[in-house]
Coordinates of C-alpha atoms in Angstrom, one line a residue:
M1 CA 102.1 -43.4 87.0
K2 CA 101.7 -40.7 84.4
K3 CA 101.2 -37.2 85.9
E4 CA 98.3 -35.2 84.6
M5 CA 99.3 -32.2 82.5
P6 CA 97.3 -29.0 82.1
E7 CA 94.7 -28.4 79.5
M8 CA 96.1 -25.5 77.5
R9 CA 93.5 -22.8 76.6
K10 CA 94.1 -19.7 74.4
V11 CA 93.4 -16.5 76.4
E12 CA 92.2 -13.3 74.9
Y13 CA 93.6 -9.9 76.1
G14 CA 91.1 -8.2 78.5
S15 CA 89.0 -11.4 79.1
P16 CA 88.2 -12.7 82.6
E17 CA 90.8 -15.5 82.0
Y18 CA 93.4 -12.8 81.2
E19 CA 92.7 -11.1 84.5
E20 CA 93.2 -14.4 86.2
I21 CA 96.6 -14.8 84.5
M22 CA 97.5 -11.2 85.5
D23 CA 96.9 -12.3 89.2
L24 CA 99.2 -15.3 88.7
R25 CA 101.9 -13.2 87.0
N26 CA 101.5 -10.6 89.8
E27 CA 101.9 -13.3 92.5
Y28 CA 105.1 -14.8 91.0
F29 CA 106.7 -11.9 89.2
R30 CA 105.9 -8.7 91.1
K31 CA 104.6 -9.2 94.6
P32 CA 107.9 -10.8 95.8
Q33 CA 109.6 -7.5 94.9
G34 CA 106.9 -5.3 96.5
M35 CA 105.5 -4.4 93.1
D36 CA 102.1 -4.6 91.4
I37 CA 101.8 -5.6 87.7
R38 CA 98.7 -3.6 87.3
N39 CA 100.7 -0.4 87.9
E40 CA 102.7 -1.1 84.7
D41 CA 101.9 -0.6 81.1
N42 CA 100.9 -4.1 80.0
S43 CA 99.5 -3.1 76.5
I44 CA 102.2 -5.3 74.9
D45 CA 100.0 -8.3 76.0
E46 CA 97.5 -7.3 73.4
K47 CA 100.1 -8.3 70.7
S48 CA 101.0 -11.5 72.5
V49 CA 99.5 -15.0 72.0
M50 CA 98.6 -16.1 75.5
Y51 CA 97.8 -19.5 77.0
G52 CA 96.6 -20.6 80.4
G53 CA 97.2 -24.1 81.7
Y54 CA 94.2 -25.6 83.6
L55 CA 93.9 -28.6 85.8
D56 CA 90.5 -29.5 87.2
G57 CA 89.2 -26.2 85.9
K58 CA 91.8 -24.2 87.9
L59 CA 94.5 -22.0 86.4
M60 CA 97.9 -23.5 87.3
S61 CA 100.2 -22.1 84.7
C62 CA 100.6 -19.6 81.8
I63 CA 102.9 -19.0 78.9
F64 CA 102.9 -16.3 76.1
Y65 CA 104.7 -15.6 72.9
L66 CA 105.2 -12.3 71.1
P67 CA 106.0 -12.2 67.4
K68 CA 109.2 -10.1 67.0
D69 CA 109.8 -10.4 63.3
E70 CA 109.0 -12.9 60.5
N71 CA 111.4 -15.5 61.9
T72 CA 111.5 -14.8 65.6
A73 CA 109.1 -15.1 68.5
Q74 CA 109.8 -14.3 72.1
V75 CA 108.5 -16.6 74.8
K76 CA 107.2 -14.7 77.8
A77 CA 105.5 -15.1 81.2
V78 CA 106.4 -18.7 81.8
I79 CA 104.8 -19.6 85.2
V80 CA 103.9 -22.9 86.9
D81 CA 102.1 -22.4 90.2
E82 CA 104.4 -23.8 92.9
K83 CA 101.8 -26.4 93.9
Y84 CA 102.3 -28.0 90.5
Q85 CA 106.1 -27.7 90.1
G86 CA 108.2 -30.8 89.9
I87 CA 105.7 -32.8 87.7
G88 CA 107.2 -31.8 84.4
A89 CA 104.7 -29.0 83.7
G90 CA 107.4 -26.5 82.8
K91 CA 108.8 -28.7 80.1
Y92 CA 105.2 -29.4 78.9
L93 CA 104.5 -25.7 78.6
M94 CA 107.7 -25.1 76.7
D95 CA 107.1 -28.1 74.3
F96 CA 103.5 -26.8 73.8
I97 CA 104.6 -23.2 73.0
E98 CA 107.4 -24.3 70.8
E99 CA 105.0 -26.3 68.7
K100 CA 102.6 -23.4 68.5
I101 CA 105.4 -21.0 67.5
K102 CA 106.7 -23.4 64.8
S103 CA 103.2 -24.0 63.4
E104 CA 102.9 -20.2 62.9
G105 CA 106.1 -20.3 60.7
F106 CA 108.7 -19.0 63.1
N107 CA 112.0 -20.8 63.3
H108 CA 113.8 -18.9 66.1
I109 CA 112.8 -18.3 69.7
I110 CA 114.2 -15.9 72.2
L111 CA 113.4 -15.4 75.9
H112 CA 114.5 -13.2 78.8
G113 CA 114.7 -15.6 81.7
R114 CA 115.7 -15.4 85.3
T115 CA 119.2 -16.6 85.8
K116 CA 118.1 -19.0 88.5
V117 CA 116.2 -21.1 85.8
E118 CA 118.9 -20.8 83.1
G119 CA 119.7 -24.5 83.6
F120 CA 116.1 -25.5 82.9
Y121 CA 116.1 -23.7 79.6
E122 CA 119.6 -25.1 78.7
K123 CA 118.2 -28.6 79.1
L124 CA 115.6 -27.7 76.5
G125 CA 118.3 -26.6 74.0
Y126 CA 118.4 -22.8 74.7
K127 CA 121.7 -21.0 74.6
S128 CA 122.5 -17.9 76.6
Y129 CA 123.7 -14.7 74.9
G130 CA 124.7 -11.3 76.0
E131 CA 125.3 -10.2 79.6
V132 CA 123.2 -10.7 82.7
D133 CA 120.9 -7.8 83.3
I134 CA 118.6 -6.7 86.1
Y135 CA 114.8 -6.7 85.3
N136 CA 112.5 -5.7 88.1
T137 CA 115.3 -6.2 90.6
I138 CA 115.9 -9.8 89.4
P139 CA 119.0 -11.0 87.4
H140 CA 117.9 -12.2 83.9
I141 CA 119.7 -13.5 80.8
W142 CA 118.7 -13.5 77.1
M143 CA 118.5 -17.0 75.6
E144 CA 117.7 -18.4 72.2
K145 CA 116.9 -21.5 70.3
D146 CA 116.4 -22.4 66.6
I147 CA 113.4 -24.7 66.0

């Protein structure tokens, strides 16, 4: 049986959908550390290309990319709500965003991922570089991939 994958919708900065994504990001990336994403400067999001993944009209995932230079884009804010994890949605999001990035003329992707999901990105062809660093109390590693 094929599992249903999310409908990917482009999200505009400042829109109601963006606020919904901010709630999802806050739930997974900040609240566990006792932080609130809305207390941070999120203005970089205005330069990002953002997508929300929806199933049955409900937000269940998000993924962004930020152009860094003429060749490189940075993947950011990769989240799949835990209720939908384990069905291949993470790989689906990454395949989706890699195609979007490639279609915009970029040929190199970087990301700053949590070390606990480094193996997931390695399976998708990403290679780690640099040293592990701490971002918002969580160990992260820089990774890259040519597309």
